[in-house]
Coordinates of C-alpha atoms in Angstrom, one line a residue:
M183 CA 41.1 27.8 -3.5
A184 CA 44.0 27.1 -5.9
E185 CA 43.4 27.9 -9.6
S186 CA 42.9 24.9 -11.8
S187 CA 42.6 25.0 -15.6
Y188 CA 40.5 21.8 -15.6
I189 CA 37.9 23.5 -13.5
E190 CA 37.9 26.6 -15.6
T191 CA 37.9 25.0 -19.0
G192 CA 36.9 21.4 -18.4
T193 CA 39.7 20.3 -20.8
K194 CA 42.7 19.4 -18.6
N195 CA 42.7 15.6 -17.6
T196 CA 39.6 14.8 -19.5
D197 CA 41.6 12.1 -21.3
T198 CA 40.9 9.4 -18.6
T199 CA 43.4 7.0 -20.2
K200 CA 46.3 9.4 -19.7
E201 CA 48.6 8.4 -16.9
L202 CA 49.2 11.2 -14.3
T203 CA 52.5 11.8 -12.6
D204 CA 52.6 11.8 -8.8
E205 CA 53.0 15.5 -8.8
E206 CA 49.9 16.0 -10.9
I207 CA 47.9 13.7 -8.6
E208 CA 49.2 15.5 -5.6
E209 CA 48.2 18.9 -7.1
I210 CA 44.7 17.6 -7.9
A211 CA 44.4 16.2 -4.4
L212 CA 45.3 19.6 -2.9
D213 CA 42.7 21.3 -5.1
L214 CA 40.1 18.8 -4.0
A215 CA 41.0 19.3 -0.4
D216 CA 40.7 23.0 -0.8
A217 CA 37.3 22.7 -2.4
I218 CA 36.1 20.4 0.4
A219 CA 37.4 22.7 3.0
E220 CA 35.6 25.7 1.5
C221 CA 32.4 23.7 0.9
D222 CA 32.7 24.5 -2.8
F223 CA 30.4 21.6 -3.9
Q224 CA 30.5 22.6 -7.5
S225 CA 34.3 22.5 -7.7
V226 CA 34.4 19.1 -5.9
Q227 CA 32.0 17.7 -8.5
L228 CA 34.0 19.2 -11.4
I229 CA 37.3 17.8 -10.1
M230 CA 35.9 14.4 -9.6
A231 CA 34.2 14.4 -13.0
A232 CA 37.4 15.5 -14.7
N233 CA 39.6 12.9 -13.0
R234 CA 37.2 9.9 -12.7
E235 CA 39.9 7.3 -13.6
H236 CA 42.2 8.6 -10.9
I237 CA 40.0 9.1 -8.0
K238 CA 41.5 6.3 -5.9
P239 CA 45.1 7.6 -5.9
I240 CA 43.7 11.1 -5.4
C241 CA 41.5 10.1 -2.4
S242 CA 44.3 8.1 -0.9
L243 CA 46.3 11.4 -0.5
L244 CA 43.3 13.0 1.3
L245 CA 42.7 10.2 3.9
P246 CA 45.5 11.3 6.4
C247 CA 44.1 14.9 6.4
D248 CA 41.6 16.3 8.8
L249 CA 39.5 18.4 6.4
S250 CA 37.8 21.3 8.2
W251 CA 34.3 21.9 7.1
G252 CA 31.8 24.3 8.6
K253 CA 31.9 26.3 11.8
D254 CA 31.3 23.6 14.4
G255 CA 34.0 21.1 13.7
E256 CA 35.8 18.8 11.4
I257 CA 34.5 16.1 9.1
S258 CA 36.0 13.6 6.8
V259 CA 35.6 13.5 2.9
L260 CA 33.3 10.5 3.6
H261 CA 30.9 12.8 5.5
L262 CA 30.9 15.3 2.7
A263 CA 30.4 12.6 0.1
A264 CA 27.4 11.3 2.0
M265 CA 25.9 14.6 2.5
M266 CA 26.4 15.6 -1.2
N267 CA 25.0 12.3 -2.3
Q268 CA 28.2 11.7 -4.4
L269 CA 27.8 7.9 -4.8
N270 CA 30.9 7.3 -7.0
F271 CA 33.1 9.3 -4.6
L272 CA 31.5 7.6 -1.6
N273 CA 32.2 4.1 -3.0
T274 CA 35.8 5.1 -4.0
I275 CA 36.8 6.5 -0.6
I276 CA 35.3 3.5 1.2
H277 CA 37.4 1.3 -1.0
C278 CA 40.4 3.5 -0.1
G279 CA 40.0 2.5 3.5
V280 CA 38.0 5.2 5.3
P281 CA 36.1 3.6 8.2
V282 CA 32.5 3.7 7.2
D283 CA 31.5 4.7 10.7
L284 CA 34.1 7.4 11.2
P285 CA 32.8 10.1 13.6
D286 CA 33.1 13.8 13.2
S287 CA 34.0 16.0 16.1
H288 CA 30.5 15.6 17.6
G289 CA 30.3 11.9 17.0
L290 CA 28.1 12.0 14.0
T291 CA 28.8 9.3 11.4
P292 CA 28.6 9.7 7.6
L293 CA 25.3 7.7 7.7
M294 CA 23.9 10.4 10.1
Y295 CA 24.9 13.1 7.6
A296 CA 23.1 11.2 4.9
V297 CA 20.0 10.8 7.1
I298 CA 19.9 14.4 8.1
K299 CA 20.3 15.7 4.5
D300 CA 17.8 12.9 3.5
T301 CA 20.1 11.5 0.8
L302 CA 18.6 8.2 0.6
N303 CA 20.9 6.7 -2.0
S304 CA 24.0 7.7 0.1
A305 CA 22.5 6.1 3.1
R306 CA 21.8 2.9 1.3
V307 CA 25.4 2.7 0.1
L308 CA 26.7 3.2 3.6
L309 CA 24.3 0.6 5.0
D310 CA 25.4 -1.8 2.3
Y311 CA 29.0 -1.3 3.5
N312 CA 27.7 -2.3 7.0
A313 CA 27.5 1.2 8.5
D314 CA 26.2 0.8 12.1
V315 CA 22.5 1.9 11.9
N316 CA 22.3 2.1 15.7
K317 CA 25.5 3.8 16.5
Q318 CA 24.9 6.9 18.6
D319 CA 26.6 10.3 18.5
Y320 CA 28.0 12.1 21.6
N321 CA 24.5 13.1 22.6
G322 CA 23.0 9.7 22.2
Y323 CA 21.2 10.3 18.9
S324 CA 21.3 7.4 16.4
S325 CA 20.6 7.8 12.7
F326 CA 17.0 6.6 13.5
H327 CA 16.5 9.4 16.0
H328 CA 17.6 12.0 13.4
S329 CA 15.4 10.5 10.8
V330 CA 12.3 10.4 13.0
Q331 CA 12.6 13.9 14.4
L332 CA 13.0 15.2 10.9
A333 CA 10.0 13.2 9.6
H334 CA 12.0 11.6 6.8
I335 CA 9.5 8.9 6.1
K336 CA 11.3 6.8 3.4
M337 CA 14.6 7.2 5.3
T338 CA 12.9 5.9 8.5
E339 CA 11.4 2.9 6.7
M340 CA 14.7 2.0 5.1
L341 CA 16.6 2.3 8.4
L342 CA 14.1 -0.1 10.0
L343 CA 14.7 -2.6 7.2
Y344 CA 18.4 -2.4 8.1
G345 CA 17.8 -3.2 11.7
A346 CA 17.3 0.2 13.5
T347 CA 15.9 -0.3 17.0
V348 CA 12.7 1.5 17.6
N349 CA 12.9 2.1 21.4
T350 CA 16.5 3.2 21.9
V351 CA 16.6 6.4 23.9
Q352 CA 19.0 9.3 23.3
G353 CA 21.2 10.9 26.0
E354 CA 18.3 12.6 27.7
G355 CA 16.0 9.6 27.6
W356 CA 13.9 10.6 24.7
S357 CA 12.7 7.7 22.5
P358 CA 12.0 8.1 18.8
L359 CA 8.3 8.3 19.4
M360 CA 8.8 11.1 21.9
L361 CA 11.1 12.9 19.4
A362 CA 8.3 12.6 16.7
V363 CA 5.9 14.2 19.2
R364 CA 8.3 17.0 20.2
H365 CA 9.2 17.9 16.7
R366 CA 5.7 17.7 15.2
Y367 CA 5.2 20.4 12.5
E368 CA 2.1 21.7 10.9
R369 CA 1.9 18.8 8.5
S370 CA 1.0 15.1 8.5
D371 CA 4.5 13.6 8.2
H372 CA 5.0 13.1 11.9
I373 CA 1.6 11.3 12.3
I374 CA 2.8 8.9 9.6
I375 CA 6.0 8.4 11.3
M376 CA 4.2 7.6 14.6
K377 CA 2.0 5.1 12.9
I378 CA 5.2 3.5 11.5
L379 CA 6.7 3.4 15.1
F380 CA 3.4 1.9 16.5
H381 CA 3.6 -0.9 13.8
Q382 CA 7.2 -1.6 14.8
G383 CA 6.3 -2.0 18.5
A384 CA 7.2 1.4 19.9
L385 CA 6.8 1.6 23.7
L386 CA 4.2 4.3 24.5
D387 CA 5.1 5.1 28.2
I388 CA 8.8 5.6 28.2
Q389 CA 9.7 8.6 30.4
E390 CA 12.6 11.0 29.7
K391 CA 15.2 11.6 32.3
Q392 CA 14.8 15.3 33.2
Q393 CA 11.1 15.7 33.9
N394 CA 9.7 12.2 33.4
Y395 CA 7.6 13.4 30.5
T396 CA 6.0 10.7 28.4
A397 CA 4.9 11.1 24.7
L398 CA 1.3 11.6 25.9
I399 CA 2.1 14.2 28.5
L400 CA 4.2 16.1 25.9
A401 CA 1.4 15.9 23.3
A402 CA -1.2 17.1 25.9
Q403 CA 1.0 20.0 27.0
E404 CA 1.7 21.1 23.5
G405 CA -2.0 20.9 22.5
H406 CA -1.8 18.1 19.8
L407 CA -5.2 16.7 20.2
D408 CA -4.8 14.3 17.2
I409 CA -1.7 12.8 18.7
V410 CA -3.3 12.6 22.2
K411 CA -6.1 10.6 20.6
L412 CA -3.7 8.4 18.7
L413 CA -1.6 7.6 21.8
V414 CA -4.5 6.9 24.1
R415 CA -6.2 4.7 21.6
K416 CA -3.0 2.7 21.3
G417 CA -3.0 2.2 25.0
A418 CA -0.9 5.0 26.5
N419 CA -1.3 5.4 30.3
V420 CA -3.4 8.6 30.9
N421 CA -2.4 8.8 34.6
L422 CA 1.4 8.7 34.5
Q423 CA 3.0 11.7 36.3
T424 CA 6.0 13.9 35.7
K425 CA 8.6 14.5 38.4
S426 CA 6.5 17.4 39.6
L427 CA 3.6 15.0 39.7
H428 CA 1.7 16.6 36.8
T429 CA -0.5 14.4 34.7
A430 CA -1.5 15.0 31.1
L431 CA -4.9 16.1 32.3
M432 CA -3.4 18.6 34.8
L433 CA -1.3 20.2 32.0
A434 CA -4.2 20.4 29.6
C435 CA -6.3 22.0 32.3
W436 CA -3.5 24.4 33.3
R437 CA -3.0 25.5 29.7
G438 CA -6.8 25.9 28.9
L439 CA -6.8 23.0 26.3
K440 CA -10.5 22.0 26.8
P441 CA -10.8 19.4 24.0
I442 CA -7.7 17.5 25.2
A443 CA -9.0 17.7 28.9
E444 CA -12.5 16.4 27.9
F445 CA -11.0 13.6 25.9
L446 CA -8.6 12.5 28.7
M447 CA -11.5 12.5 31.2
A448 CA -13.6 10.5 28.8
R449 CA -10.8 8.0 28.6
G450 CA -10.5 7.5 32.4
A451 CA -8.0 10.2 33.5
N452 CA -8.1 10.6 37.3
V453 CA -9.5 14.0 38.0
D454 CA -8.4 14.2 41.6
M455 CA -4.6 13.5 41.4
Q456 CA -2.4 16.1 43.0
D457 CA 1.0 17.6 42.0
N458 CA 3.9 18.1 44.3
G459 CA 2.3 21.2 45.7
G460 CA -1.0 19.4 46.3
M461 CA -2.8 21.2 43.3
T462 CA -5.5 19.3 41.5
A463 CA -6.6 19.8 37.8
L464 CA -9.5 21.8 39.2
M465 CA -7.3 24.2 41.2
L466 CA -5.0 24.7 38.1
A467 CA -7.9 25.4 35.8
L468 CA -9.5 27.9 38.3
R469 CA -6.2 29.6 39.0
D470 CA -5.7 30.4 35.4
K471 CA -9.3 31.4 34.8
H472 CA -10.2 28.4 32.6
N473 CA -13.7 28.2 34.1
D474 CA -15.2 26.3 31.2
I475 CA -12.7 23.5 32.0
A476 CA -13.5 23.8 35.7
N477 CA -17.1 23.2 34.9
T478 CA -16.3 20.1 32.9
L479 CA -14.2 18.8 35.7
L480 CA -17.0 19.3 38.2
Q481 CA -19.4 17.4 35.8
N482 CA -16.9 14.6 36.1
R483 CA -17.1 14.7 39.9
A484 CA -13.7 16.4 40.6
S485 CA -13.6 16.9 44.4
V486 CA -13.9 20.4 45.8
Y487 CA -12.8 19.2 49.2
I488 CA -9.2 18.3 48.5
E489 CA -6.6 20.6 50.2
N490 CA -3.3 21.4 48.7
K491 CA -0.1 22.0 50.7
Q492 CA -1.2 25.5 51.6
K493 CA -4.4 24.2 53.1
K494 CA -6.4 25.8 50.3
L495 CA -9.5 24.4 48.5
A496 CA -10.5 24.8 44.9
R497 CA -12.8 27.8 45.8
H498 CA -9.8 29.7 47.0
Y499 CA -8.5 29.9 43.3
T500 CA -11.3 31.9 41.7
K501 CA -12.6 35.5 42.0
S502 CA -15.6 34.9 39.8
K503 CA -18.9 35.3 41.6
V504 CA -20.6 32.8 39.2
M505 CA -17.8 30.3 39.7
K506 CA -17.9 30.6 43.4
Q507 CA -21.6 29.9 43.4
T508 CA -21.0 26.8 41.2
L509 CA -18.4 25.6 43.6
E510 CA -20.6 26.2 46.6
Q511 CA -23.3 24.1 44.9
A512 CA -20.7 21.4 44.2
E513 CA -19.7 21.3 47.8
L514 CA -23.4 20.8 48.9
D515 CA -23.8 18.1 46.2
Q516 CA -20.7 16.3 47.2
A517 CA -21.5 16.6 50.9
R518 CA -24.9 14.9 50.2
R519 CA -23.1 12.1 48.3
V520 CA -20.6 11.5 51.1
H521 CA -22.7 12.1 54.3
V522 CA -25.6 9.7 54.1
P523 CA -27.9 9.3 57.2
A524 CA -27.2 6.2 59.2
S525 CA -28.7 3.0 58.0
P526 CA -31.5 1.3 60.1
C527 CA -29.5 -1.9 59.5
M528 CA -26.5 -2.3 61.9
G529 CA -23.0 -2.2 60.5
I530 CA -23.9 -0.6 57.1
P531 CA -21.2 1.9 56.2
R532 CA -21.9 5.4 55.0
R533 CA -21.8 5.5 51.2
T534 CA -23.5 7.2 48.2
P535 CA -27.3 6.8 48.2
L536 CA -27.2 4.1 45.5
A537 CA -24.5 2.1 47.2
F538 CA -26.3 2.5 50.5
R539 CA -29.6 1.2 49.2
R540 CA -27.9 -1.8 47.7
L541 CA -26.0 -2.7 51.0
E542 CA -29.2 -2.1 53.0
F543 CA -31.2 -4.5 50.9
L544 CA -28.5 -7.2 51.2
A545 CA -28.2 -6.8 55.0
C546 CA -31.9 -6.7 55.9

């Protein structure tokens, strides 16, 4: 970066009433451009502070330039000002004519930079200049997507006040709610974000494009019991399937997540649904030696007679003698429930004993 006496000493150009020549303004603009390009935030601040009364003509010389910043592309001075929370600079360069939604090489706007860095005041300035709160970058992410997945609570609330849409999906079909689930960290911030989204009418059962995951399926697979409970209690469909036809229950059983599996069964999850290979939750649990979950499935009357596409039953997926005995007993119990002796009353179908007695009484 060019040497500048006003950076070193803080004395040059501190007389803000002094008129600068065009050459002096150009020199300062070049120094500022160098500082921006080198990410020298301290020098940027010093140059701006020393030349506060001349920022507009200085910035006007920067506008035609593509100022390189970082390794991944080019951004404008507006992006940098938003990220650095330089409000005076931000106001000045917007007045100079920089488009408030100017994208960088990846389609990110200055507002997105402010959101990602959680510079609330910069974001508010940009929004007050009518920055498009719902504009999406080249990957389909809006400022709201970025704020939600980073769990910036105050920023998320402010974006909603400025009209952020709560159910817009990004390029791969992920809604803000799904991003909050996917990016949940070991803290409560994403739970708070989800509650904000629920209050704003977030749709619970949106499915992303690649695998048809929902927020609930993702939460179940990742073992987030608190989120699973929250979503189900808000009305999420427990039986939706992915492209491979897995349900939230199947994935919980597959991964050995017993508390989640128990909760989903208690909330009406179908225990006998099959994936694209014909595997049931019981088969998946047995195959991966989650025998405690297999027992819970049997207690919830998971069928032991369903065949998968390989013509195998649940008992073919365990080597445990104890589990095999349990499955044999389950086969006998289920056979008794299904194969009931013929009714003395004509035309009565074979049903479970209780249903059989009711129908027999009505018919006789």
